[in-house]
Every structure is written in C-alpha cells, then in structure tokens.
XYZ file of C-alpha atoms in Angstrom:
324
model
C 98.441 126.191 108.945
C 99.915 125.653 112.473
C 103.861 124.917 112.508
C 103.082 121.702 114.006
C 100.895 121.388 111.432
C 103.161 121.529 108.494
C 105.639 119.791 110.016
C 103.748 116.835 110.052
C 102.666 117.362 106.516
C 106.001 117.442 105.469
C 107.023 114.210 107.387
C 103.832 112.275 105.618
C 104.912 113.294 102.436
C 108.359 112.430 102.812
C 106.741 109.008 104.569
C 105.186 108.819 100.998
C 108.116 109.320 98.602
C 111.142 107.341 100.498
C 109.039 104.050 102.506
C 109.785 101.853 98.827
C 112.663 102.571 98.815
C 113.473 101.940 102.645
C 111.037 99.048 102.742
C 113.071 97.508 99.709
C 116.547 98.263 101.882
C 115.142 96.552 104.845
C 113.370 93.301 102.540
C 116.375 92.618 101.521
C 118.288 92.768 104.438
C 116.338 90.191 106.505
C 114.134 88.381 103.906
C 111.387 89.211 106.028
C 108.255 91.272 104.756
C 106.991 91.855 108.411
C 109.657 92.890 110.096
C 111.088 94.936 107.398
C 108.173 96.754 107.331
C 108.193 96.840 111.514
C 111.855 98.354 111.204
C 110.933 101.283 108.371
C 107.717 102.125 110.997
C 110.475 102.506 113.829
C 112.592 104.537 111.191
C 109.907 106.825 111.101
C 108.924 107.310 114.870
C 112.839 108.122 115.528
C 112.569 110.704 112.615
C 109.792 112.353 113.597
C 111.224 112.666 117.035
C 114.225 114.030 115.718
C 112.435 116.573 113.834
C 110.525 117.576 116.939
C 113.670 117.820 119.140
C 116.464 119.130 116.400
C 115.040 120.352 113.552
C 114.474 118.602 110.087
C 117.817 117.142 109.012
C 119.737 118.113 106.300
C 118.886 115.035 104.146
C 115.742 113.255 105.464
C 116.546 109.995 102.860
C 120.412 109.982 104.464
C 118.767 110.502 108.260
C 116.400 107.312 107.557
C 118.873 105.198 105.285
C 121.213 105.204 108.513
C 118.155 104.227 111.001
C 117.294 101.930 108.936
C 120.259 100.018 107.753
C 121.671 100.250 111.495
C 118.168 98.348 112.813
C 118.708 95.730 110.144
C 122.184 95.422 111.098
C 121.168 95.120 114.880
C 118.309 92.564 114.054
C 120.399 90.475 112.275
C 122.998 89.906 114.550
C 120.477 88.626 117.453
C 118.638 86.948 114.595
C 122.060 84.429 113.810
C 121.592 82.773 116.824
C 117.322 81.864 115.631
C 118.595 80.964 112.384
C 121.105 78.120 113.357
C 118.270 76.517 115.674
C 115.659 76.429 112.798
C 113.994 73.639 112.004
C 114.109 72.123 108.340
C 115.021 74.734 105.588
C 114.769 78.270 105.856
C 113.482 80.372 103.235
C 112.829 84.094 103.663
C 109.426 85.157 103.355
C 107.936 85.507 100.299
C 106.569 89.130 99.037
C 104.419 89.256 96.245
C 105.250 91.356 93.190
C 103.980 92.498 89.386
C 104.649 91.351 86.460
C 107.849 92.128 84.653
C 108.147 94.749 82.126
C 108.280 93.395 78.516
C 110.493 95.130 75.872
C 107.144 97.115 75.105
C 106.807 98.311 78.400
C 107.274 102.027 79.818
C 109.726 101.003 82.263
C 113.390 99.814 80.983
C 112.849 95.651 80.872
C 116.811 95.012 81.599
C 117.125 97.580 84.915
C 113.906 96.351 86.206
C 114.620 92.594 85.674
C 118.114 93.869 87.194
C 116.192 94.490 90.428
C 113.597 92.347 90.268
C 116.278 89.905 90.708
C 118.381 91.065 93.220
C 114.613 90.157 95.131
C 114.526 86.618 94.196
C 114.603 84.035 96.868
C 118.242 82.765 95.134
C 119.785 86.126 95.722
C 118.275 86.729 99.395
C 119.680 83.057 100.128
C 122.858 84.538 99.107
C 123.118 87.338 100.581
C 122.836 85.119 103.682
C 126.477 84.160 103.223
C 127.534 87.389 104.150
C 127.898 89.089 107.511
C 125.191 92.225 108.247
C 127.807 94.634 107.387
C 128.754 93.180 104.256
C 125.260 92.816 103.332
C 124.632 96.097 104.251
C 127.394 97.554 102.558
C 126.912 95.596 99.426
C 123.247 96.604 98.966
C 123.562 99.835 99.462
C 126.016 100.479 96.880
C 126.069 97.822 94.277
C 122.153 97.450 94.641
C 120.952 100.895 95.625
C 123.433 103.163 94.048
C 124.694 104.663 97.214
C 127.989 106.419 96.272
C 130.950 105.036 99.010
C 130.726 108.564 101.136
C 127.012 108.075 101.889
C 127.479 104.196 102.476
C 130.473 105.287 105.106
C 128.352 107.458 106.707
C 125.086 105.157 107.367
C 127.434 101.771 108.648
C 129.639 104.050 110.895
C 132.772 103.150 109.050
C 135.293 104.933 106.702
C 135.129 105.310 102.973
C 138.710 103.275 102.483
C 136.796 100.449 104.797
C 133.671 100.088 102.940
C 135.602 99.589 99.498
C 137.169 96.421 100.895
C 134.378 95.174 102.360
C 132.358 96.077 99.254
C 135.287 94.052 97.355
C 134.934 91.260 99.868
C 130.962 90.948 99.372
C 131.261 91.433 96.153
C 133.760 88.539 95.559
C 131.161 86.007 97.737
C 127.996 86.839 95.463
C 129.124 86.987 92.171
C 130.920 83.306 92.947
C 127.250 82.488 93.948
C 125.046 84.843 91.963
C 121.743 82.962 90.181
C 121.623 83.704 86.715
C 117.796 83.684 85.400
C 116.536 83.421 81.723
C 116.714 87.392 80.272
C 113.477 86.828 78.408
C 110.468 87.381 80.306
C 107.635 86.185 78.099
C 109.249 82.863 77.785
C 109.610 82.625 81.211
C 106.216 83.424 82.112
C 105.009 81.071 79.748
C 107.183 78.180 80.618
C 105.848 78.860 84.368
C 102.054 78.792 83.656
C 102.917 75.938 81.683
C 104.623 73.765 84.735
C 102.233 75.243 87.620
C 99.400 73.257 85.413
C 101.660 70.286 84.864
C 101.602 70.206 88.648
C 98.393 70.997 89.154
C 97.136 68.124 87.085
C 100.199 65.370 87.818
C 101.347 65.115 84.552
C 104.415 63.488 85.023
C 105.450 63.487 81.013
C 105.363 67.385 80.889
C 107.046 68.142 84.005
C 109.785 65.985 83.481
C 109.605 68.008 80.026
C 110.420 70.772 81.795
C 112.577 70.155 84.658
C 116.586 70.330 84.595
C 118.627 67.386 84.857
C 119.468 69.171 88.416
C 116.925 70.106 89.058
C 116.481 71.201 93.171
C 113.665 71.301 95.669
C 113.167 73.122 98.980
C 110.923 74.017 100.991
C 109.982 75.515 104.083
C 107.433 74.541 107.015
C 109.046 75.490 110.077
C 109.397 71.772 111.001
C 105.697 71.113 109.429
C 105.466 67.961 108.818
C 103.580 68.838 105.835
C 106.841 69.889 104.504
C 109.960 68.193 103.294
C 113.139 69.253 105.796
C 116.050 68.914 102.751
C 116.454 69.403 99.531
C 115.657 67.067 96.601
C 117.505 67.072 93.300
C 117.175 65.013 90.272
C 114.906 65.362 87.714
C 112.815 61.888 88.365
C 112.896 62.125 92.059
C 111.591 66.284 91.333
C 108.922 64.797 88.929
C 107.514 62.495 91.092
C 107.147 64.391 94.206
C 105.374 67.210 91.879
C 103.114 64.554 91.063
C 102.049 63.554 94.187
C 102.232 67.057 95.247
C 99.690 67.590 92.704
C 97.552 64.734 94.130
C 96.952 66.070 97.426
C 96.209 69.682 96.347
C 93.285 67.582 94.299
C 92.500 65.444 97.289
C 91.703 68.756 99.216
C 90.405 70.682 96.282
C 92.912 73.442 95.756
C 93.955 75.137 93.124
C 97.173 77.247 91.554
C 97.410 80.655 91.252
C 100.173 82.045 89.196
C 101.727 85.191 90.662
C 104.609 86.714 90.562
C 106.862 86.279 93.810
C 109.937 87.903 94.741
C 110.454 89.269 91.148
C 110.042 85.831 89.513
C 107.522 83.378 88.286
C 105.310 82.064 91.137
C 101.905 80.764 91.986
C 99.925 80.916 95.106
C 98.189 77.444 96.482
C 94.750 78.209 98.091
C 93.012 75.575 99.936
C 88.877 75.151 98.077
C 87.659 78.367 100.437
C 90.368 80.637 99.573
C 92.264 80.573 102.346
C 96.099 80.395 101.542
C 98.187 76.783 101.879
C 102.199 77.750 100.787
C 103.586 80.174 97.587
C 105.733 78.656 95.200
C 108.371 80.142 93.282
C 110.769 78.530 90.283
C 113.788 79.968 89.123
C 114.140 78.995 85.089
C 117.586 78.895 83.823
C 118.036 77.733 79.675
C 114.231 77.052 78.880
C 113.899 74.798 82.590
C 112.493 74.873 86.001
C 116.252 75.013 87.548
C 115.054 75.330 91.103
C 111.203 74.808 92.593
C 110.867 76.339 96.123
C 107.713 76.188 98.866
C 106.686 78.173 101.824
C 104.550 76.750 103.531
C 105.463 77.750 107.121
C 102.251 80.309 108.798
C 105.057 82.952 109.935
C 105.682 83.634 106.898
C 102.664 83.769 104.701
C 100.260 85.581 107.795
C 100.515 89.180 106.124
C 99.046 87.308 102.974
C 96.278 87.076 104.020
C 93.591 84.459 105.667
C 95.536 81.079 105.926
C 94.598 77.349 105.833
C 93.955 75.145 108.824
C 96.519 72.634 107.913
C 95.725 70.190 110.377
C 92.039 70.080 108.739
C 93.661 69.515 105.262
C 95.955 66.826 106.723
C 92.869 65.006 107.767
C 90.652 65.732 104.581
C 93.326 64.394 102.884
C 94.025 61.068 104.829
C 90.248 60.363 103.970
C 89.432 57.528 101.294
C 88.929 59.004 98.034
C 87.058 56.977 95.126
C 90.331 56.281 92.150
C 91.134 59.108 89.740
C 90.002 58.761 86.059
C-alpha cells in the first residue's frame, strides 16, 4: 500500500470513529442538523490538508475539536444578526433519535438520559442565552468531558479564563435548565397516549394530560400555517390540539411517534408520506409540560420528501361532510 494510500485510510477511519462525536459538538452548538453536519465536512477537508502539508497531528480528536468548535463559534456570531430578524418563533431543527435505554438496557439509562437531554429542544433554547464562547466552553466541558487544558486550547483562551466563563455559563443554565420525568417507560407511554388524543380530538383526554401551564410553540418561518407566539393554559392548549387534530383529518394525515431530540416525539405525514412538521413534548410530573412544532421546510428538508403546504391549505379549506 502506497503512502498516500494509507494515509487516507487512516483519515477515513479516524472520519469513522470521531464524526458522532464532532457532529454532536456542532448540533448542539447551532441547533442546526445541516449545517452542523456542513461544518464537521469542512473539519475534515482542513484536516486532511493539514495532514498532507504537516504531517498527522499529535491528537487528530484535539486538531478537529478546535476546527470545529472555532467554525461554530464563527457561524454563530454572523448568525445573531439572522436570528433577531426571524419571523415568528424560532426553534432549532429537529434531529431524530432512538429510543431511550430502559433500566434493562445495555447502555447505563441515567448517563444516556443525561445526554439525551442536554439534546432536547428546552436545553438547545437555552443554550441560546449564552454567547458562542460560553456555549462553547460550557459544552465542551460540562457536556463533553473536556478537561479545562484541552477546552483552553480549542477557544484560544487561558485555563484561569475558561473556569470563569465556565462558572458564568454554568450559573445561566442551571437557573434555566428543563427538568424531564427520570422514568422513561412512563414517559413514552404518556406520549403515545397524547399524540392519539390529538390525533383523534379528544378534548377530555388531552386536557387529562396537559399541565395547568401548559406552553405551545411553534415554528413556520412566518408560515401562516403556523402560530407566531406562544400559547399557555391548559384550555386554550386543549383546544387548539383539537382543532389541530381536525385538520390533520381534513387532509388525511396521520402521527408517527418518534423520538426527537432525545425526547418523546411524533412525526406528521401528509396521506402520501410526505412530511408536514415534527412534534416534540417535554413531560414534567406525569404531564405534557411543553408541546412544540416545526413546521418550517428549512428545517425538516434533510428529513426527507416534504408536503406541498399550499396544496394542504387548499384541501383543507374544501367542504367536508360533518364528523360522526
């Protein structure tokens, strides 16, 4: 085998064993499964580059932590300026994930509910409070285990300067941080249970299962589909999941549970497949604490085939003989 050869080798296989663990760096940084995924390709390019001009480095995973933490850092601070002149509510895109571990599982159930929830679209909203470097900073050590000399070294800064901003971070998201019921079968079950309440309008059992503050959001992009605040309140919740659960029957769609962002989801396709929004809850004490919706096309395109809205909008608007 050619040195060119195994160089390239090597640089697949280490493509292999450290893009989850970049990807899940970059995720979480931005919220945003597509460019996240852009940045770790970049990563990559500038690494193999490197290794053609200088040599392997010394620690590959250090080399492409640093690329890519610096790229989200970079990206975020152009991104600010987007962000304030979005319309409605933004959301960060949603990325589909497994099933939780149960206590029978191979994998430890509390360390991977641990991270499954530092995925969830309440802890990404958080970590929008903070500036890049904070988030940055705070990921890499509280979330990824980084150890203060190797977070130093990837923002640029010094080891005395990342504690306090670590501190600082730290201070901001455990003020804010979502807490989520620990059990995982009874959450499952509570969310099949209110993603068929939905489904089939029954106002009784969602109410049944909603908070008394209960929130809504959702995100369209300035859809008109979509609603551009928040709702709370468990009646005024209840009642738009009711007629929310009209229309999808109106077009013929359907719910399909999933899990999203580490937490109970579902995934509403239109009567051909084709994807309309994902839908994640957050349960807190045995209740649907928050209900969220994407519905914007930005977001849900790497999800595969998507829904002509417009067409449902009009299907929908059609006269429809009464409901039994």
């Amino acid at each position: 085998m050619s040195e060119g050869s195994a160089g390239s080798a090597e640089t697949a296989e280490i493509y292999q064993t450290l893009r989850p663990l970049l990807f899940s760096i970059a995720y979480r940084m931005l919220g945003r499964v597509t460019e996240a995924e852009d940045i770790v390709q970049e990563a990559f390019v500038r690494y193999q580059r490197a290794v053609t001009s200088h040599g392997q480095p010394e620690s590959p995973k250090a080399y492409l932590s640093t690329v890519v933490t610096r790229l989200c850092i970079d990206h975020l601070q152009s991104a600010r300026v987007r962000r304030e002149s979005y319309v409605g509510e933004w959301l960060p895109e949603p990325l589909l994930t497994g099933p939780l571990p149960t206590a029978s599982g191979s994998q430890d159930p509390a360390a991977a509910a641990e991270q499954a929830d530092s995925l969830s679209m309440a802890f990404l909203l958080l970590l929008e409070r903070l500036t890049p470097l904070e988030r940055a900073v705070f990921l890499l050590h509280d979330v990824f285990g980084y150890d203060y000399d190797e977070t130093a070294d990837i923002v640029g800064r010094t080891n005395v300067s990342c504690r306090q901003v670590a501190h600082r971070a730290r201070q901001h998201v455990e003020a804010g941080r979502p807490r989520f019921d620990v059990a995982v079968g009874q959450r499952e079950e509570l969310a099949a249970r209110f993603f068929g309440a939905v489904e089939h309008g029954d106002m009784a059992a969602l109410v049944s299962m909603l908070a008394a503050d209960v929130e809504v959001h959702g995100d369209g992009a300035g859809a008109g589909v979509m609603w551009r605040r928040g709702i709370v309140g468990r009646e005024q919740v209840g009642r738009l999941l009711v007629a929310l659960g009209r229309q999808l029957r109106a077009v013929n769609g359907s719910l399909h549970p999933a899990g999203v962002n580490g937490q109970p989801g579902a995934l509403v396709r239109a009567a051909d497949g084709s994807l309309i929004a994902v839908l994640t809850v957050d349960i807190v004490d045995g209740a649907v604490q928050t209900f969220r919706s994407v519905i914007s096309p930005d977001k849900l395109r790497h999800l595969g085939p998507l829904a002509d809205l417009s067409k449902l909008i009009d299907e929908r608007r059609r006269p429809r003989p009464a409901e039994q």
